[in-house]
Amino acid sequence: MCDNEDDLYRERLPNVCGSVGSKARSCCSIRTVHKYLPVTDWLPKYQWSFLPMDLVAGLTVGLTAVPQAIAYGAVANLPTAYGLYSAFMGGFVYIFLGTCKDITVGPTAIMATMVRPYVDGDPAYAVLLCFLSGCIIFVMGLLNLGVLMRFISVPVTTGFTMAAAISIATGQMCSLFGVSSSASGFLNSWIYFFGHLSQIRRNDAILGCCTLALLLLMRQVKDLPLPFKSVLKYISLSRNAVAVVIGILLCYLLKKDGVLPFLVSGTIQPGLPPFKPPPFHTEDPTTGAEISFGGMISAVGSGLASIPLLSILESIAVAKAFSKGKVLDASQEMIALGVSNILSSFFSSMPITGSFTRTAINNASGVKTPLGGAVTGAIVLMTLAFLTSTFAYIPKATLAAIIIAAMFFMVEYETIGEIWRAKKRDMLPFLVTVFACLFWTLEYGMVVGIVFNALFLLYKSMKPQFHMENEKYNGIELTVADIKGSVDYAAAEYLKLRIVSHVTNQKDTAAAPTLVVIKGHEIASIDTTVALNLKSLREDLALLQCDLVCWNWSIPAAGVICRMDRKLRSMFKFSKSFDDLMQIVADEAQESCASIAVELSQ
Amino acid sequence: MCDNEDDLYRERLPNVCGSVGSKARSCCSIRTVHKYLPVTDWLPKYQWSFLPMDLVAGLTVGLTAVPQAIAYGAVANLPTAYGLYSAFMGGFVYIFLGTCKDITVGPTAIMATMVRPYVDGDPAYAVLLCFLSGCIIFVMGLLNLGVLMRFISVPVTTGFTMAAAISIATGQMCSLFGVSSSASGFLNSWIYFFGHLSQIRRNDAILGCCTLALLLLMRQVKDLPLPFKSVLKYISLSRNAVAVVIGILLCYLLKKDGVLPFLVSGTIQPGLPPFKPPPFHTEDPTTGAEISFGGMISAVGSGLASIPLLSILESIAVAKAFSKGKVLDASQEMIALGVSNILSSFFSSMPITGSFTRTAINNASGVKTPLGGAVTGAIVLMTLAFLTSTFAYIPKATLAAIIIAAMFFMVEYETIGEIWRAKKRDMLPFLVTVFACLFWTLEYGMVVGIVFNALFLLYKSMKPQFHMENEKYNGIELTVADIKGSVDYAAAEYLKLRIVSHVTNQKDTAAAPTLVVIKGHEIASIDTTVALNLKSLREDLALLQCDLVCWNWSIPAAGVICRMDRKLRSMFKFSKSFDDLMQIVADEAQESCASIAVELSQ
């Protein structure tokens, strides 16, 4: 009885859609190849009818990808071309390794914001972070560590997304109104903005606000009861491109004597990025002194934890939202994301991840396979090759409006409502995350939220499922306690205290129990601390003239106690009915009386 | 149905033996007075026959308390008198506030070791730490925060105690052999010792080793089959005093031309400590510059967390061990400990707590009430008043032997065996704590152990009690899943993945289920993340041509989902038997067919 294994519910953690399991079964089978190279699965089934749909979708996404990439390059405090350098490789890699047809991998607002503090005037740090994050994500994917993401609850992700949207939008307020600012952080940005209202430039403010209004309107236009629905839909989907074209045209047409009417992002370095390994050393931009790899690592510091984490989080969140009805292979997604980052870093990219906006556009444009990503990538490359001089005219206010409009729809208003209605208590981790992200930093705010929510789990482990009542059986006063589920050390003292208090409180009354029966049929597991507390409970009850019997305990739980102290074996009784149990207890009492009588008579 | 409260098992955490509960019931009753001033409970029942027993016990404890106090003063790197200053007030306070007759509060090896790094040549820090720890412990006691101690499992405390014993004993090795050392830390002490073997003083080494052997022997002497058992017992209990007397006598008798044969602790400042408030500012011992309260606080830093924590831990552990058969009022113990520290700090004390060694001696000497503490306190005061010149002859090697002997018996060998036998997995937190304590520091080692063990709890929350099997009912293929206990966000994805994988894997087989039934009668609670995952599970299953029905869910769990999204109400079915459930499902399917037919015919 006492030599069995411990865990009743010994189901292994699911290896996120069976990856490890299937690998073990068939190391080199077709199925494994399909798993690690999903392109081998879908490409042979490709139909020519898919091609136009993939083309249109890739084109539509490209029209958003280019202005967003330029904008996010600026958000990351990098030369504008770096945004575009980050925006093409992800799509190409994802064709081969991705599992979800809709996802587009590239620079995002959150990634750009996270990278910004480490850039400090030198793109080398951004590129190194891209490479190292890629390596970390790739290894985590291979080790199936995506399961750790389960400790990030919906309230925490929702809170993080909301705080990120607010602080990113806040950071663009100055640009929207033509105020030059280097303030960062939620509070500082607002303080700076209101402290420099006098510097607002009329032209930029009008362009920015009108563009923002236009973007918000165009997003809704497809829902209006108008004719030409499908045309309207594509106009709505390519609204960012429309905004950019309008901005560039206005800037070009209103140019007077070589003076531009708006603040612009400045010239974009023309040409494709060179293929070269990521920089493992750099120079100090002010002193020109060489900074070694170690120096760069210590400079990026906590970014090596937060950027891979958020990259995975954002990408998996997008993948989950767009892979309805099939099991998401999170590990494979992480491998795809890791390789995307690694290869992208060879083209001077900053860290990239799955973009919610562009994935939604891809899906709405009717993409059929990941091939759409190649079209998007080609458009970005063509922009770099031929259109950089045109994009030199892109007003900052237009880019700010594009980012702010995207942030409007990043906030998951519906989910916040659902949290509020479902369980008020879950608003706490949500609010804690929001405030910590806004008033500390995004990365630490996320950690605060995760730790705060984990405290809920720990608190729960203090209170096992426990029920206790008094019973009377053939004139004997009994206390019957029922324990269920898994009982861990944090709950050990609770159980002991409850039972001892119960017996002590009734000690001098008529209902004083002389026997405590603990039902344990449904105990999943206990640990050493619980076992030791039960042992001391038995000793305490003995001093209170009260016996302790463990009735029908599950074998794993009883095993822990019996192995610990063989003398405690006698505490465990097994019987079908309660009557049988009482008979066993009565017989044993008689036996021990008889043996005492024999001893006394000798 | 959906507006009920969430927690099925809404039992409040026990307010450690009903303190808050009874307070609410009767704010100024006799019971409350007894609770907060336990002396009012036992003193009126005091019998004159108790007096000689309390006297003998107090005296026996005093004979150990004095040498231990002198030794621990040295361990804390304080002038020796400070050990004695710390050793009397606790006993007096405990008479009034303590709940457990055996406990003696005073300086301990662990407290002295913890304080040592903060002292740095200035006792002011130790006294301030005593005062502030006292305040923190007192407030924690009032707030009933002792429940947090439940997160320190037996493997972690056992590991900590063992590591503390080893590192304290290691720290005394040099003194035992007459080598002067200022090395601290486990590794450093051994390295220093073996690096300075040539400095071993013969006299000290012989005295030290013989004293150690004598102490270990005398501890066992009471178990030997010899006559005069009760005399032997008291000799055994006062073995520390015997060792000190022998050491002092040898030192005095072997003195030659004013040169002492052994290294001694040096003169102890004679006289009682002055009554004065703890120092809230001090002077830098080297520069003489004044250090403000803020400066002192930042110097003691993490000690403000670790010292109260360990003080509570040690005291409660001792109290638990010696309060068999009654419910320990942990909050009241913390209040007593806090007040002891606060008042003690007015007599230049270092932080104090319940001492395991002296409590055991107290118990073994047959103490009847906390009054014994007053006798012990009086002996310490008399030592300070009259015997300081005598104790100037106490050899360091004797003190080292006393400490090392105490450490031998502090290790809970039996518990380690119990952990090993009960559950091999629980050896992990034990070993992690031991190694972290030995190779980092005691305080951080403890934190590492606690956090490591808490990860076990978090890991458990990823795997709810879940069981799933296929069934066939009237030709319909079903999957019946059974979920029990409390299901939290970390488990949300696990459940969804398990069910979706199960349905997907059988999709194109004959056994492909068209209905998933989730039994939820025994679900204690769910949270928003779980609710959202169930909602998306339903959508995913719909895409797999499979219905989802939640059968007989507990009201709190069903409530969370229904409140979140009223449309999901239809998912929940309640029926006594499975047959009834299938009838309901079949009827609804027919109804929806009929309504579709009506719609089509219109």
Tab-separated table of C-alpha atoms in Angstrom, chain B residues 134 304 310:
chain	number	residue	atom	x	y	z
B	134	GLY	CA	10.477	44.478	17.914
B	304	LEU	CA	14.913	44.994	8.719
B	310	LEU	CA	13.862	34.816	11.417
